[in-house]
Each structure stands twice: as C-alpha cells, then as structure tokens.
Amino acid sequence: MEFAIIIIYTIALLLILLYSFSQLSLLVNYLRSKKQPDTSLKFDLSIAEQIPKVTIQLPVYNELYVMERLLDNISKIEYPKDKLEIQVLDDSTDESVKMIADKILDLQKSGLDIQHIQRLDRTGYKAGALKEGLKIAKGEFIAIFDSDFLPQPDWLLQTVPYFKNPNVGVVQTRWGHINRNYSLLTKIQAFALDFHFILEQTGRNFGKHFINFNGTAGIWRKVCIMDAGNWSGDTLTEDLDLSYRAQLKNWKFKYLEDVETPAELPIAISAAKSQQFRWNKGAAENFQKNYGKLLHDKNLSAGTKFHGFFHLLNSSMFLLVILLAVLSIPVLYIKNSNPQFSWYFNVIAFFAISTLIFFVCYLVTYMKIHGSSFKNFFRFIGMFITFFSIAMGFSVHNSLAVLEGHFGKKSEFIRTPKFNVNNIKDSWKANKYLTNSLSLSTFIEAALWLYFGFGIYSAFVLQDFGLIVFHLMLFTGFGFVAFKSIFSKI
C-alpha cells in the first residue's frame, strides 16, 4: 500500500512538472514576441471600399441587471452605420425581455440597425442562439460580446483591419476587468485570467500553436465559422470546440494582447463556481472530442500537438492537485516511518522546480498589468500564495466538473449571473439569479479543510515541517472556499 501511494504521488508530480515545462515554453515565446514588430496585413479603413460589413451578436439569457448598460455601450461603437448590424440574440424568459425590446426600439429610432431575435426554445443554448443568428446575419465578419462586456468605441476599428489576410479566421482581444479590486475573489480571478490572456494566448499564438476564441470579445470571419462546421452545443465550451475545428481546417487566429475589452468578474462565489464548472467541464469534453483529430493530423508539428494536449487538459490539472493534496499526509507519515525511503524524498525535492517555473511565469504577467516596481514584487508574492491556496480550494469542485467532462455526463449550460454592482454594500445579494442550494462539493471542501488541519497538526507531532507550507495553503484555500460557499447562503 505504501509503495502504491509513493508511485501515484510521483506520477502526479511528474505530470505537473511536464505541464510547467509547457508553460515555460509559452513564457519563452511570449518574451520573444515582444522583440518582433507586428507586420500583419491590414485593411485601410479610411478607404470606404475596404470597409467590410460587420454583424455584432449579443447572446443573452435573463440578464436583467446589465442589459441597459450593454446596449448603451454597443450603441457607441464607431463604425459606418450602413456597414454595421447588431443582433440581440435573446433567449430570456423573464421581465428583461420587455426592457430589451423597449431599449432596442429607442436605438432603432436613432438609425441603428439593431434587431431583437428570440427563439421558441433554448436548443443548443448559447451555441444554438449564435447559430440561429448566423442564418440571417448580413455581416462578412461576426463580432461576439457577452452581456457583461464593454468594448471601447474604436473596438471594430482596431480588430477588423487584420482580416485583410484571407487566412485569418478569428481576431481575439484581451479581457480587462472593471471590478478587479472589488474583493479578494475578484482579485484572484483577475490574477488567473491575466495569466491566460497575456502569457498563454500570446505565447501560443506567437509559437503558431492552437489558441482559442474565448467566447466573447472576438470577431470571426463568417465563412470560417461555416467551413469549420458551424456552432455546436454538444460541449459546454462551444467557443473552444469551434476554435479547434477551425484551426484543424488551417484557419489562422490573430491574438491582440494590446486591445483590452473590459468586463465584469463574478463577485459571488456561487457565480464564480458555476463559471468554473462550465469552463473546466467543457475543456475536458473538448479533449475527448478534438484531441484525437489533432494528434493524427500529419500537417501539425509535434510542438503544436504537445501544447494542444496541455491546452485541452489544462482543467484536468485539478485532478492532479487534489490527488497530490490528499496523498501528501499519508506520504508525510510514510516518510517518517520508513527511513529507507529517505533517498527518494531527497530526489522528489527536485519537483519543486515546477513551483519556481509557475512563480516566474505569473510574475511576468503580473508585472505587465501592475508595473515592475519593488513594491509590486512583494505584492505579487502575497497574491501568488493567495491565488494558489484558493485555486487548490476550488480543486474538488473543478475536479468533479472535469470527471463529468471526460466520462461524457451531459448537463445544462448554466449561465453565470451578472451583477452590475453599485456602491451600496452587499447590493448584489438581492440578485434574483443567484442560487441558494449547497452542493455536495461544499461539504467535501469543509471535510478537507479539517483534513489539512490535521496535516498541520501532524507536522508538529512528527517534527517534520517539510510539507507544512503546502498544508497551510490547502487549509486556507479549502477554508476560504467552504466558508464562503456556506455563509454566502445565509
């Protein structure tokens, strides 16, 4: 039994080390990209003949709190009115329908070509709505924004020009965060998303590896969508699915790190959990659906297949995290009752290099957003420890999502509630879309909080403090997630 635990623990450490090497490779690509000027072909939109027709799609479902803000913002987009169409793809079933209809009527009177499109049912969820709108879209290019996104007025002027290259099928922009500093929860979400949108997306794109359209704040060439097989609702992340299918058809993606599209982060832990569940389960579903095609494509490099593997399995790292965490306490006792294994524990200390790699990668992205001052370096250390502690606290919830994805369990597309927070403290708690039920994962998180408390106690009993920092982080992370989940219901 002890030998089996050691073997499993070592395999998990090795896989995380390989994943860290993939991130290190992306860091190298990112740093290289900063040294090369952008020589992309671009339309000259000052020439009327070069201005293509664009359709903006706004897929929404019961977004009472943010729809007026969204429509006001989109109405300010700078683009010739005769070349711009806006589709509000409204699957709503509540009182927001009338509010949206009234607002659209006002905007139509201002001369804006904006349509209110409703379906009889939500077949295919967001993917189904996008597909339905695409049937009648007038635009050669299709920009998509979720309801909590607020693109700058010149957004189309910054993105459309890159489609002069006929091989470019998608232009994706970087997400910004209008409520980054609202709470610790929003800060750690921003910390993670900044890493993805700065280092991962830029690194993959520069290295000519597959990237993904992020579901919003991007623009598609319509013929690319059709050539790739159109939107499909058979996974929870239809954006990742279509992205891989399009790139397997040899379409190129252009990522614009310097074009920021602001959005609102979830401020309730239940909303953050529902979003995380959908993203993590959807990634696992896409691994099952698309990685075999990627692996067997003879035209793709080994590097692209390697990065595609870890890209699609990114969420599956949570399985390794929870496995390492749970086994770490038995490993602590094995270490202290089997002196003959001392050489082994000296060897696995090498795997700490994974932590160093992640530290450097996240540091680069943090400094990009916040600046490279000495003060910010120490702030980063605190945020790095906090982020990984709470990320480990989410590992049970996210691992359940990943397992459902890999084993093919189907579930509904659960939307993330939007808030449009005002300055009144706790005003968001009256949000009618928030769920009030406690899930099984919350009780597991609470149990693991106690379990890792025992791990801390064990360090003092055994007088072995080699894993105490790890166990303190786990104790803190699971405590944060469990108690936030429980007491946000009260």
JSON list of C-alpha atoms in Angstrom, two decimals, residues 236-442:
[
{"chain": "A", "resi": 236, "resn": "LEU", "atom": "CA", "xyz": [-20.23, 23.35, -22.64]},
{"chain": "A", "resi": 237, "resn": "THR", "atom": "CA", "xyz": [-17.45, 25.39, -24.24]},
{"chain": "A", "resi": 238, "resn": "GLU", "atom": "CA", "xyz": [-18.67, 25.84, -27.80]},
{"chain": "A", "resi": 239, "resn": "ASP", "atom": "CA", "xyz": [-16.02, 28.52, -28.30]},
{"chain": "A", "resi": 240, "resn": "LEU", "atom": "CA", "xyz": [-13.09, 26.16, -27.65]},
{"chain": "A", "resi": 241, "resn": "ASP", "atom": "CA", "xyz": [-14.70, 23.47, -29.80]},
{"chain": "A", "resi": 242, "resn": "LEU", "atom": "CA", "xyz": [-15.19, 25.69, -32.86]},
{"chain": "A", "resi": 243, "resn": "SER", "atom": "CA", "xyz": [-11.71, 27.17, -32.37]},
{"chain": "A", "resi": 244, "resn": "TYR", "atom": "CA", "xyz": [-10.05, 23.76, -32.67]},
{"chain": "A", "resi": 245, "resn": "ARG", "atom": "CA", "xyz": [-12.23, 22.68, -35.57]},
{"chain": "A", "resi": 246, "resn": "ALA", "atom": "CA", "xyz": [-11.39, 25.91, -37.43]},
{"chain": "A", "resi": 247, "resn": "GLN", "atom": "CA", "xyz": [-7.64, 25.59, -36.86]},
{"chain": "A", "resi": 248, "resn": "LEU", "atom": "CA", "xyz": [-7.76, 21.95, -37.94]},
{"chain": "A", "resi": 249, "resn": "LYS", "atom": "CA", "xyz": [-9.15, 23.37, -41.20]},
{"chain": "A", "resi": 250, "resn": "ASN", "atom": "CA", "xyz": [-5.99, 25.53, -41.42]},
{"chain": "A", "resi": 251, "resn": "TRP", "atom": "CA", "xyz": [-7.61, 28.84, -40.47]},
{"chain": "A", "resi": 252, "resn": "LYS", "atom": "CA", "xyz": [-5.27, 31.25, -38.66]},
{"chain": "A", "resi": 253, "resn": "PHE", "atom": "CA", "xyz": [-6.10, 33.10, -35.45]},
{"chain": "A", "resi": 254, "resn": "LYS", "atom": "CA", "xyz": [-4.79, 36.55, -34.58]},
{"chain": "A", "resi": 255, "resn": "TYR", "atom": "CA", "xyz": [-4.48, 37.46, -30.90]},
{"chain": "A", "resi": 256, "resn": "LEU", "atom": "CA", "xyz": [-4.29, 41.14, -29.91]},
{"chain": "A", "resi": 257, "resn": "GLU", "atom": "CA", "xyz": [-2.83, 41.45, -26.42]},
{"chain": "A", "resi": 258, "resn": "ASP", "atom": "CA", "xyz": [-2.83, 45.25, -26.57]},
{"chain": "A", "resi": 259, "resn": "VAL", "atom": "CA", "xyz": [-6.55, 45.57, -27.35]},
{"chain": "A", "resi": 260, "resn": "GLU", "atom": "CA", "xyz": [-8.29, 45.33, -23.97]},
{"chain": "A", "resi": 261, "resn": "THR", "atom": "CA", "xyz": [-12.02, 44.63, -23.73]},
{"chain": "A", "resi": 262, "resn": "PRO", "atom": "CA", "xyz": [-13.32, 45.40, -20.21]},
{"chain": "A", "resi": 263, "resn": "ALA", "atom": "CA", "xyz": [-15.76, 43.04, -18.48]},
{"chain": "A", "resi": 264, "resn": "GLU", "atom": "CA", "xyz": [-17.22, 42.29, -15.07]},
{"chain": "A", "resi": 265, "resn": "LEU", "atom": "CA", "xyz": [-15.90, 39.44, -12.94]},
{"chain": "A", "resi": 266, "resn": "PRO", "atom": "CA", "xyz": [-18.31, 37.30, -10.86]},
{"chain": "A", "resi": 267, "resn": "ILE", "atom": "CA", "xyz": [-18.45, 38.67, -7.31]},
{"chain": "A", "resi": 268, "resn": "ALA", "atom": "CA", "xyz": [-20.42, 35.88, -5.64]},
{"chain": "A", "resi": 269, "resn": "ILE", "atom": "CA", "xyz": [-18.64, 32.58, -5.08]},
{"chain": "A", "resi": 270, "resn": "SER", "atom": "CA", "xyz": [-21.65, 30.65, -6.41]},
{"chain": "A", "resi": 271, "resn": "ALA", "atom": "CA", "xyz": [-21.40, 32.60, -9.69]},
{"chain": "A", "resi": 272, "resn": "ALA", "atom": "CA", "xyz": [-17.65, 32.01, -9.88]},
{"chain": "A", "resi": 273, "resn": "LYS", "atom": "CA", "xyz": [-18.18, 28.30, -9.22]},
{"chain": "A", "resi": 274, "resn": "SER", "atom": "CA", "xyz": [-20.80, 27.96, -11.96]},
{"chain": "A", "resi": 275, "resn": "GLN", "atom": "CA", "xyz": [-18.46, 29.65, -14.42]},
{"chain": "A", "resi": 276, "resn": "GLN", "atom": "CA", "xyz": [-15.51, 27.50, -13.36]},
{"chain": "A", "resi": 277, "resn": "PHE", "atom": "CA", "xyz": [-17.62, 24.35, -13.62]},
{"chain": "A", "resi": 278, "resn": "ARG", "atom": "CA", "xyz": [-18.66, 25.15, -17.19]},
{"chain": "A", "resi": 279, "resn": "TRP", "atom": "CA", "xyz": [-15.16, 26.08, -18.32]},
{"chain": "A", "resi": 280, "resn": "ASN", "atom": "CA", "xyz": [-13.48, 23.06, -16.74]},
{"chain": "A", "resi": 281, "resn": "LYS", "atom": "CA", "xyz": [-16.06, 20.52, -17.81]},
{"chain": "A", "resi": 282, "resn": "GLY", "atom": "CA", "xyz": [-16.15, 21.99, -21.31]},
{"chain": "A", "resi": 283, "resn": "ALA", "atom": "CA", "xyz": [-12.37, 21.74, -21.66]},
{"chain": "A", "resi": 284, "resn": "ALA", "atom": "CA", "xyz": [-12.48, 18.04, -20.72]},
{"chain": "A", "resi": 285, "resn": "GLU", "atom": "CA", "xyz": [-15.32, 17.47, -23.19]},
{"chain": "A", "resi": 286, "resn": "ASN", "atom": "CA", "xyz": [-13.26, 19.14, -25.90]},
{"chain": "A", "resi": 287, "resn": "PHE", "atom": "CA", "xyz": [-10.24, 16.98, -25.13]},
{"chain": "A", "resi": 288, "resn": "GLN", "atom": "CA", "xyz": [-12.40, 13.91, -25.70]},
{"chain": "A", "resi": 289, "resn": "LYS", "atom": "CA", "xyz": [-13.90, 15.37, -28.87]},
{"chain": "A", "resi": 290, "resn": "ASN", "atom": "CA", "xyz": [-10.95, 17.04, -30.58]},
{"chain": "A", "resi": 291, "resn": "TYR", "atom": "CA", "xyz": [-7.56, 15.87, -29.34]},
{"chain": "A", "resi": 292, "resn": "GLY", "atom": "CA", "xyz": [-7.60, 12.64, -31.37]},
{"chain": "A", "resi": 293, "resn": "LYS", "atom": "CA", "xyz": [-8.06, 14.70, -34.55]},
{"chain": "A", "resi": 294, "resn": "LEU", "atom": "CA", "xyz": [-5.22, 16.99, -33.51]},
{"chain": "A", "resi": 295, "resn": "LEU", "atom": "CA", "xyz": [-2.92, 14.07, -32.67]},
{"chain": "A", "resi": 296, "resn": "HIS", "atom": "CA", "xyz": [-3.47, 12.31, -36.01]},
{"chain": "A", "resi": 297, "resn": "ASP", "atom": "CA", "xyz": [-3.14, 15.42, -38.19]},
{"chain": "A", "resi": 298, "resn": "LYS", "atom": "CA", "xyz": [0.11, 14.84, -40.09]},
{"chain": "A", "resi": 299, "resn": "ASN", "atom": "CA", "xyz": [0.39, 18.51, -41.06]},
{"chain": "A", "resi": 300, "resn": "LEU", "atom": "CA", "xyz": [0.81, 19.72, -37.48]},
{"chain": "A", "resi": 301, "resn": "SER", "atom": "CA", "xyz": [4.13, 19.96, -35.64]},
{"chain": "A", "resi": 302, "resn": "ALA", "atom": "CA", "xyz": [4.98, 17.93, -32.56]},
{"chain": "A", "resi": 303, "resn": "GLY", "atom": "CA", "xyz": [5.12, 21.21, -30.63]},
{"chain": "A", "resi": 304, "resn": "THR", "atom": "CA", "xyz": [1.55, 22.12, -31.61]},
{"chain": "A", "resi": 305, "resn": "LYS", "atom": "CA", "xyz": [0.34, 18.67, -30.57]},
{"chain": "A", "resi": 306, "resn": "PHE", "atom": "CA", "xyz": [2.21, 18.94, -27.26]},
{"chain": "A", "resi": 307, "resn": "HIS", "atom": "CA", "xyz": [0.75, 22.36, -26.46]},
{"chain": "A", "resi": 308, "resn": "GLY", "atom": "CA", "xyz": [-2.69, 21.28, -27.68]},
{"chain": "A", "resi": 309, "resn": "PHE", "atom": "CA", "xyz": [-2.54, 18.34, -25.26]},
{"chain": "A", "resi": 310, "resn": "PHE", "atom": "CA", "xyz": [-1.87, 20.57, -22.25]},
{"chain": "A", "resi": 311, "resn": "HIS", "atom": "CA", "xyz": [-4.22, 23.29, -23.51]},
{"chain": "A", "resi": 312, "resn": "LEU", "atom": "CA", "xyz": [-7.19, 20.91, -23.69]},
{"chain": "A", "resi": 313, "resn": "LEU", "atom": "CA", "xyz": [-6.13, 19.14, -20.49]},
{"chain": "A", "resi": 314, "resn": "ASN", "atom": "CA", "xyz": [-5.48, 22.37, -18.61]},
{"chain": "A", "resi": 315, "resn": "SER", "atom": "CA", "xyz": [-8.51, 21.90, -16.38]},
{"chain": "A", "resi": 316, "resn": "SER", "atom": "CA", "xyz": [-7.54, 18.28, -15.71]},
{"chain": "A", "resi": 317, "resn": "MET", "atom": "CA", "xyz": [-4.59, 19.54, -13.69]},
{"chain": "A", "resi": 318, "resn": "PHE", "atom": "CA", "xyz": [-7.08, 19.98, -10.86]},
{"chain": "A", "resi": 319, "resn": "LEU", "atom": "CA", "xyz": [-7.33, 16.20, -10.65]},
{"chain": "A", "resi": 320, "resn": "LEU", "atom": "CA", "xyz": [-3.58, 16.02, -10.07]},
{"chain": "A", "resi": 321, "resn": "VAL", "atom": "CA", "xyz": [-3.72, 18.82, -7.50]},
{"chain": "A", "resi": 322, "resn": "ILE", "atom": "CA", "xyz": [-6.40, 17.13, -5.39]},
{"chain": "A", "resi": 323, "resn": "LEU", "atom": "CA", "xyz": [-4.61, 13.79, -5.72]},
{"chain": "A", "resi": 324, "resn": "LEU", "atom": "CA", "xyz": [-1.31, 15.27, -4.52]},
{"chain": "A", "resi": 325, "resn": "ALA", "atom": "CA", "xyz": [-3.05, 17.12, -1.72]},
{"chain": "A", "resi": 326, "resn": "VAL", "atom": "CA", "xyz": [-4.92, 14.11, -0.34]},
{"chain": "A", "resi": 327, "resn": "LEU", "atom": "CA", "xyz": [-1.89, 11.81, -0.61]},
{"chain": "A", "resi": 328, "resn": "SER", "atom": "CA", "xyz": [0.50, 14.33, 0.94]},
{"chain": "A", "resi": 329, "resn": "ILE", "atom": "CA", "xyz": [-0.48, 13.46, 4.52]},
{"chain": "A", "resi": 330, "resn": "PRO", "atom": "CA", "xyz": [-0.02, 9.67, 4.08]},
{"chain": "A", "resi": 331, "resn": "VAL", "atom": "CA", "xyz": [3.28, 10.47, 2.35]},
{"chain": "A", "resi": 332, "resn": "LEU", "atom": "CA", "xyz": [4.34, 12.50, 5.38]},
{"chain": "A", "resi": 333, "resn": "TYR", "atom": "CA", "xyz": [3.75, 9.50, 7.65]},
{"chain": "A", "resi": 334, "resn": "ILE", "atom": "CA", "xyz": [5.41, 7.08, 5.20]},
{"chain": "A", "resi": 335, "resn": "LYS", "atom": "CA", "xyz": [8.47, 9.32, 5.14]},
{"chain": "A", "resi": 336, "resn": "ASN", "atom": "CA", "xyz": [8.78, 9.29, 8.93]},
{"chain": "A", "resi": 337, "resn": "SER", "atom": "CA", "xyz": [8.17, 5.58, 9.41]},
{"chain": "A", "resi": 338, "resn": "ASN", "atom": "CA", "xyz": [10.43, 4.33, 6.59]},
{"chain": "A", "resi": 339, "resn": "PRO", "atom": "CA", "xyz": [13.97, 5.73, 6.87]},
{"chain": "A", "resi": 340, "resn": "GLN", "atom": "CA", "xyz": [14.96, 3.55, 3.88]},
{"chain": "A", "resi": 341, "resn": "PHE", "atom": "CA", "xyz": [12.94, 5.92, 1.65]},
{"chain": "A", "resi": 342, "resn": "SER", "atom": "CA", "xyz": [14.99, 8.96, 2.66]},
{"chain": "A", "resi": 343, "resn": "TRP", "atom": "CA", "xyz": [16.87, 8.97, -0.68]},
{"chain": "A", "resi": 344, "resn": "TYR", "atom": "CA", "xyz": [13.53, 9.07, -2.52]},
{"chain": "A", "resi": 345, "resn": "PHE", "atom": "CA", "xyz": [12.32, 12.13, -0.65]},
{"chain": "A", "resi": 346, "resn": "ASN", "atom": "CA", "xyz": [15.58, 13.88, -1.42]},
{"chain": "A", "resi": 347, "resn": "VAL", "atom": "CA", "xyz": [15.06, 13.13, -5.13]},
{"chain": "A", "resi": 348, "resn": "ILE", "atom": "CA", "xyz": [11.46, 14.38, -5.31]},
{"chain": "A", "resi": 349, "resn": "ALA", "atom": "CA", "xyz": [12.56, 17.70, -3.86]},
{"chain": "A", "resi": 350, "resn": "PHE", "atom": "CA", "xyz": [13.67, 18.37, -7.46]},
{"chain": "A", "resi": 351, "resn": "PHE", "atom": "CA", "xyz": [10.00, 18.66, -8.44]},
{"chain": "A", "resi": 352, "resn": "ALA", "atom": "CA", "xyz": [9.88, 21.98, -6.58]},
{"chain": "A", "resi": 353, "resn": "ILE", "atom": "CA", "xyz": [11.18, 23.42, -9.85]},
{"chain": "A", "resi": 354, "resn": "SER", "atom": "CA", "xyz": [7.56, 23.35, -11.03]},
{"chain": "A", "resi": 355, "resn": "THR", "atom": "CA", "xyz": [6.69, 25.94, -8.40]},
{"chain": "A", "resi": 356, "resn": "LEU", "atom": "CA", "xyz": [9.62, 28.10, -9.47]},
{"chain": "A", "resi": 357, "resn": "ILE", "atom": "CA", "xyz": [8.52, 27.98, -13.11]},
{"chain": "A", "resi": 358, "resn": "PHE", "atom": "CA", "xyz": [4.94, 28.95, -12.23]},
{"chain": "A", "resi": 359, "resn": "PHE", "atom": "CA", "xyz": [6.28, 31.73, -9.99]},
{"chain": "A", "resi": 360, "resn": "VAL", "atom": "CA", "xyz": [8.30, 33.28, -12.83]},
{"chain": "A", "resi": 361, "resn": "CYS", "atom": "CA", "xyz": [5.50, 32.90, -15.40]},
{"chain": "A", "resi": 362, "resn": "TYR", "atom": "CA", "xyz": [2.89, 34.54, -13.20]},
{"chain": "A", "resi": 363, "resn": "LEU", "atom": "CA", "xyz": [5.37, 37.25, -12.17]},
{"chain": "A", "resi": 364, "resn": "VAL", "atom": "CA", "xyz": [5.83, 38.32, -15.81]},
{"chain": "A", "resi": 365, "resn": "THR", "atom": "CA", "xyz": [2.09, 38.68, -16.36]},
{"chain": "A", "resi": 366, "resn": "TYR", "atom": "CA", "xyz": [1.54, 40.45, -13.02]},
{"chain": "A", "resi": 367, "resn": "MET", "atom": "CA", "xyz": [4.25, 43.00, -13.79]},
{"chain": "A", "resi": 368, "resn": "LYS", "atom": "CA", "xyz": [2.74, 43.58, -17.24]},
{"chain": "A", "resi": 369, "resn": "ILE", "atom": "CA", "xyz": [-0.53, 44.70, -15.63]},
{"chain": "A", "resi": 370, "resn": "HIS", "atom": "CA", "xyz": [0.67, 46.33, -12.42]},
{"chain": "A", "resi": 371, "resn": "GLY", "atom": "CA", "xyz": [4.18, 47.54, -13.22]},
{"chain": "A", "resi": 372, "resn": "SER", "atom": "CA", "xyz": [7.61, 46.25, -12.21]},
{"chain": "A", "resi": 373, "resn": "SER", "atom": "CA", "xyz": [8.27, 48.22, -9.04]},
{"chain": "A", "resi": 374, "resn": "PHE", "atom": "CA", "xyz": [9.90, 46.69, -5.96]},
{"chain": "A", "resi": 375, "resn": "LYS", "atom": "CA", "xyz": [6.66, 47.24, -4.03]},
{"chain": "A", "resi": 376, "resn": "ASN", "atom": "CA", "xyz": [4.67, 45.35, -6.67]},
{"chain": "A", "resi": 377, "resn": "PHE", "atom": "CA", "xyz": [7.08, 42.43, -6.45]},
{"chain": "A", "resi": 378, "resn": "PHE", "atom": "CA", "xyz": [6.19, 41.90, -2.79]},
{"chain": "A", "resi": 379, "resn": "ARG", "atom": "CA", "xyz": [2.51, 42.39, -3.56]},
{"chain": "A", "resi": 380, "resn": "PHE", "atom": "CA", "xyz": [2.89, 39.71, -6.21]},
{"chain": "A", "resi": 381, "resn": "ILE", "atom": "CA", "xyz": [4.38, 37.23, -3.73]},
{"chain": "A", "resi": 382, "resn": "GLY", "atom": "CA", "xyz": [1.35, 37.66, -1.49]},
{"chain": "A", "resi": 383, "resn": "MET", "atom": "CA", "xyz": [-1.06, 37.32, -4.41]},
{"chain": "A", "resi": 384, "resn": "PHE", "atom": "CA", "xyz": [0.78, 34.28, -5.79]},
{"chain": "A", "resi": 385, "resn": "ILE", "atom": "CA", "xyz": [0.48, 32.42, -2.48]},
{"chain": "A", "resi": 386, "resn": "THR", "atom": "CA", "xyz": [-3.13, 33.52, -2.02]},
{"chain": "A", "resi": 387, "resn": "PHE", "atom": "CA", "xyz": [-4.10, 32.59, -5.56]},
{"chain": "A", "resi": 388, "resn": "PHE", "atom": "CA", "xyz": [-2.65, 29.09, -5.43]},
{"chain": "A", "resi": 389, "resn": "SER", "atom": "CA", "xyz": [-4.15, 28.49, -1.99]},
{"chain": "A", "resi": 390, "resn": "ILE", "atom": "CA", "xyz": [-7.65, 29.38, -3.16]},
{"chain": "A", "resi": 391, "resn": "ALA", "atom": "CA", "xyz": [-7.17, 27.65, -6.52]},
{"chain": "A", "resi": 392, "resn": "MET", "atom": "CA", "xyz": [-6.42, 24.46, -4.59]},
{"chain": "A", "resi": 393, "resn": "GLY", "atom": "CA", "xyz": [-9.57, 25.14, -2.56]},
{"chain": "A", "resi": 394, "resn": "PHE", "atom": "CA", "xyz": [-11.54, 25.06, -5.83]},
{"chain": "A", "resi": 395, "resn": "SER", "atom": "CA", "xyz": [-9.93, 21.77, -6.87]},
{"chain": "A", "resi": 396, "resn": "VAL", "atom": "CA", "xyz": [-12.73, 19.49, -5.63]},
{"chain": "A", "resi": 397, "resn": "HIS", "atom": "CA", "xyz": [-15.46, 21.45, -7.41]},
{"chain": "A", "resi": 398, "resn": "ASN", "atom": "CA", "xyz": [-13.41, 21.71, -10.60]},
{"chain": "A", "resi": 399, "resn": "SER", "atom": "CA", "xyz": [-12.28, 18.06, -10.49]},
{"chain": "A", "resi": 400, "resn": "LEU", "atom": "CA", "xyz": [-15.90, 16.92, -10.38]},
{"chain": "A", "resi": 401, "resn": "ALA", "atom": "CA", "xyz": [-16.53, 19.06, -13.47]},
{"chain": "A", "resi": 402, "resn": "VAL", "atom": "CA", "xyz": [-13.52, 17.55, -15.25]},
{"chain": "A", "resi": 403, "resn": "LEU", "atom": "CA", "xyz": [-14.58, 13.99, -14.44]},
{"chain": "A", "resi": 404, "resn": "GLU", "atom": "CA", "xyz": [-18.07, 14.65, -15.79]},
{"chain": "A", "resi": 405, "resn": "GLY", "atom": "CA", "xyz": [-16.49, 16.01, -18.98]},
{"chain": "A", "resi": 406, "resn": "HIS", "atom": "CA", "xyz": [-14.18, 13.06, -19.52]},
{"chain": "A", "resi": 407, "resn": "PHE", "atom": "CA", "xyz": [-16.87, 10.47, -18.78]},
{"chain": "A", "resi": 408, "resn": "GLY", "atom": "CA", "xyz": [-19.44, 12.12, -21.03]},
{"chain": "A", "resi": 409, "resn": "LYS", "atom": "CA", "xyz": [-22.07, 13.11, -18.47]},
{"chain": "A", "resi": 410, "resn": "LYS", "atom": "CA", "xyz": [-24.25, 15.75, -20.09]},
{"chain": "A", "resi": 411, "resn": "SER", "atom": "CA", "xyz": [-25.57, 18.79, -18.24]},
{"chain": "A", "resi": 412, "resn": "GLU", "atom": "CA", "xyz": [-27.29, 22.06, -18.99]},
{"chain": "A", "resi": 413, "resn": "PHE", "atom": "CA", "xyz": [-25.41, 25.22, -19.92]},
{"chain": "A", "resi": 414, "resn": "ILE", "atom": "CA", "xyz": [-25.53, 27.10, -16.60]},
{"chain": "A", "resi": 415, "resn": "ARG", "atom": "CA", "xyz": [-25.14, 30.81, -17.18]},
{"chain": "A", "resi": 416, "resn": "THR", "atom": "CA", "xyz": [-23.02, 32.95, -14.89]},
{"chain": "A", "resi": 417, "resn": "PRO", "atom": "CA", "xyz": [-25.17, 35.58, -13.11]},
{"chain": "A", "resi": 418, "resn": "LYS", "atom": "CA", "xyz": [-24.16, 39.17, -13.91]},
{"chain": "A", "resi": 419, "resn": "PHE", "atom": "CA", "xyz": [-24.36, 41.91, -11.30]},
{"chain": "A", "resi": 420, "resn": "ASN", "atom": "CA", "xyz": [-23.59, 45.48, -12.45]},
{"chain": "A", "resi": 421, "resn": "VAL", "atom": "CA", "xyz": [-22.55, 46.26, -8.87]},
{"chain": "A", "resi": 422, "resn": "ASN", "atom": "CA", "xyz": [-23.34, 49.69, -7.45]},
{"chain": "A", "resi": 423, "resn": "ASN", "atom": "CA", "xyz": [-21.81, 51.43, -4.46]},
{"chain": "A", "resi": 424, "resn": "ILE", "atom": "CA", "xyz": [-24.30, 50.07, -1.93]},
{"chain": "A", "resi": 425, "resn": "LYS", "atom": "CA", "xyz": [-22.60, 47.39, 0.16]},
{"chain": "A", "resi": 426, "resn": "ASP", "atom": "CA", "xyz": [-23.91, 43.87, -0.47]},
{"chain": "A", "resi": 427, "resn": "SER", "atom": "CA", "xyz": [-26.48, 45.16, -3.00]},
{"chain": "A", "resi": 428, "resn": "TRP", "atom": "CA", "xyz": [-25.60, 42.20, -5.23]},
{"chain": "A", "resi": 429, "resn": "LYS", "atom": "CA", "xyz": [-27.06, 39.75, -2.70]},
{"chain": "A", "resi": 430, "resn": "ALA", "atom": "CA", "xyz": [-30.55, 40.69, -3.94]},
{"chain": "A", "resi": 431, "resn": "ASN", "atom": "CA", "xyz": [-29.68, 39.35, -7.40]},
{"chain": "A", "resi": 432, "resn": "LYS", "atom": "CA", "xyz": [-32.62, 37.14, -8.39]},
{"chain": "A", "resi": 433, "resn": "TYR", "atom": "CA", "xyz": [-30.43, 34.79, -10.45]},
{"chain": "A", "resi": 434, "resn": "LEU", "atom": "CA", "xyz": [-28.25, 33.63, -7.57]},
{"chain": "A", "resi": 435, "resn": "THR", "atom": "CA", "xyz": [-28.73, 30.03, -6.46]},
{"chain": "A", "resi": 436, "resn": "ASN", "atom": "CA", "xyz": [-29.24, 29.20, -2.79]},
{"chain": "A", "resi": 437, "resn": "SER", "atom": "CA", "xyz": [-28.55, 25.47, -2.60]},
{"chain": "A", "resi": 438, "resn": "LEU", "atom": "CA", "xyz": [-25.41, 23.93, -1.14]},
{"chain": "A", "resi": 439, "resn": "SER", "atom": "CA", "xyz": [-23.72, 21.34, -3.30]},
{"chain": "A", "resi": 440, "resn": "LEU", "atom": "CA", "xyz": [-22.03, 18.09, -2.32]},
{"chain": "A", "resi": 441, "resn": "SER", "atom": "CA", "xyz": [-18.67, 19.61, -3.19]},
{"chain": "A", "resi": 442, "resn": "THR", "atom": "CA", "xyz": [-19.10, 22.23, -0.43]}
]
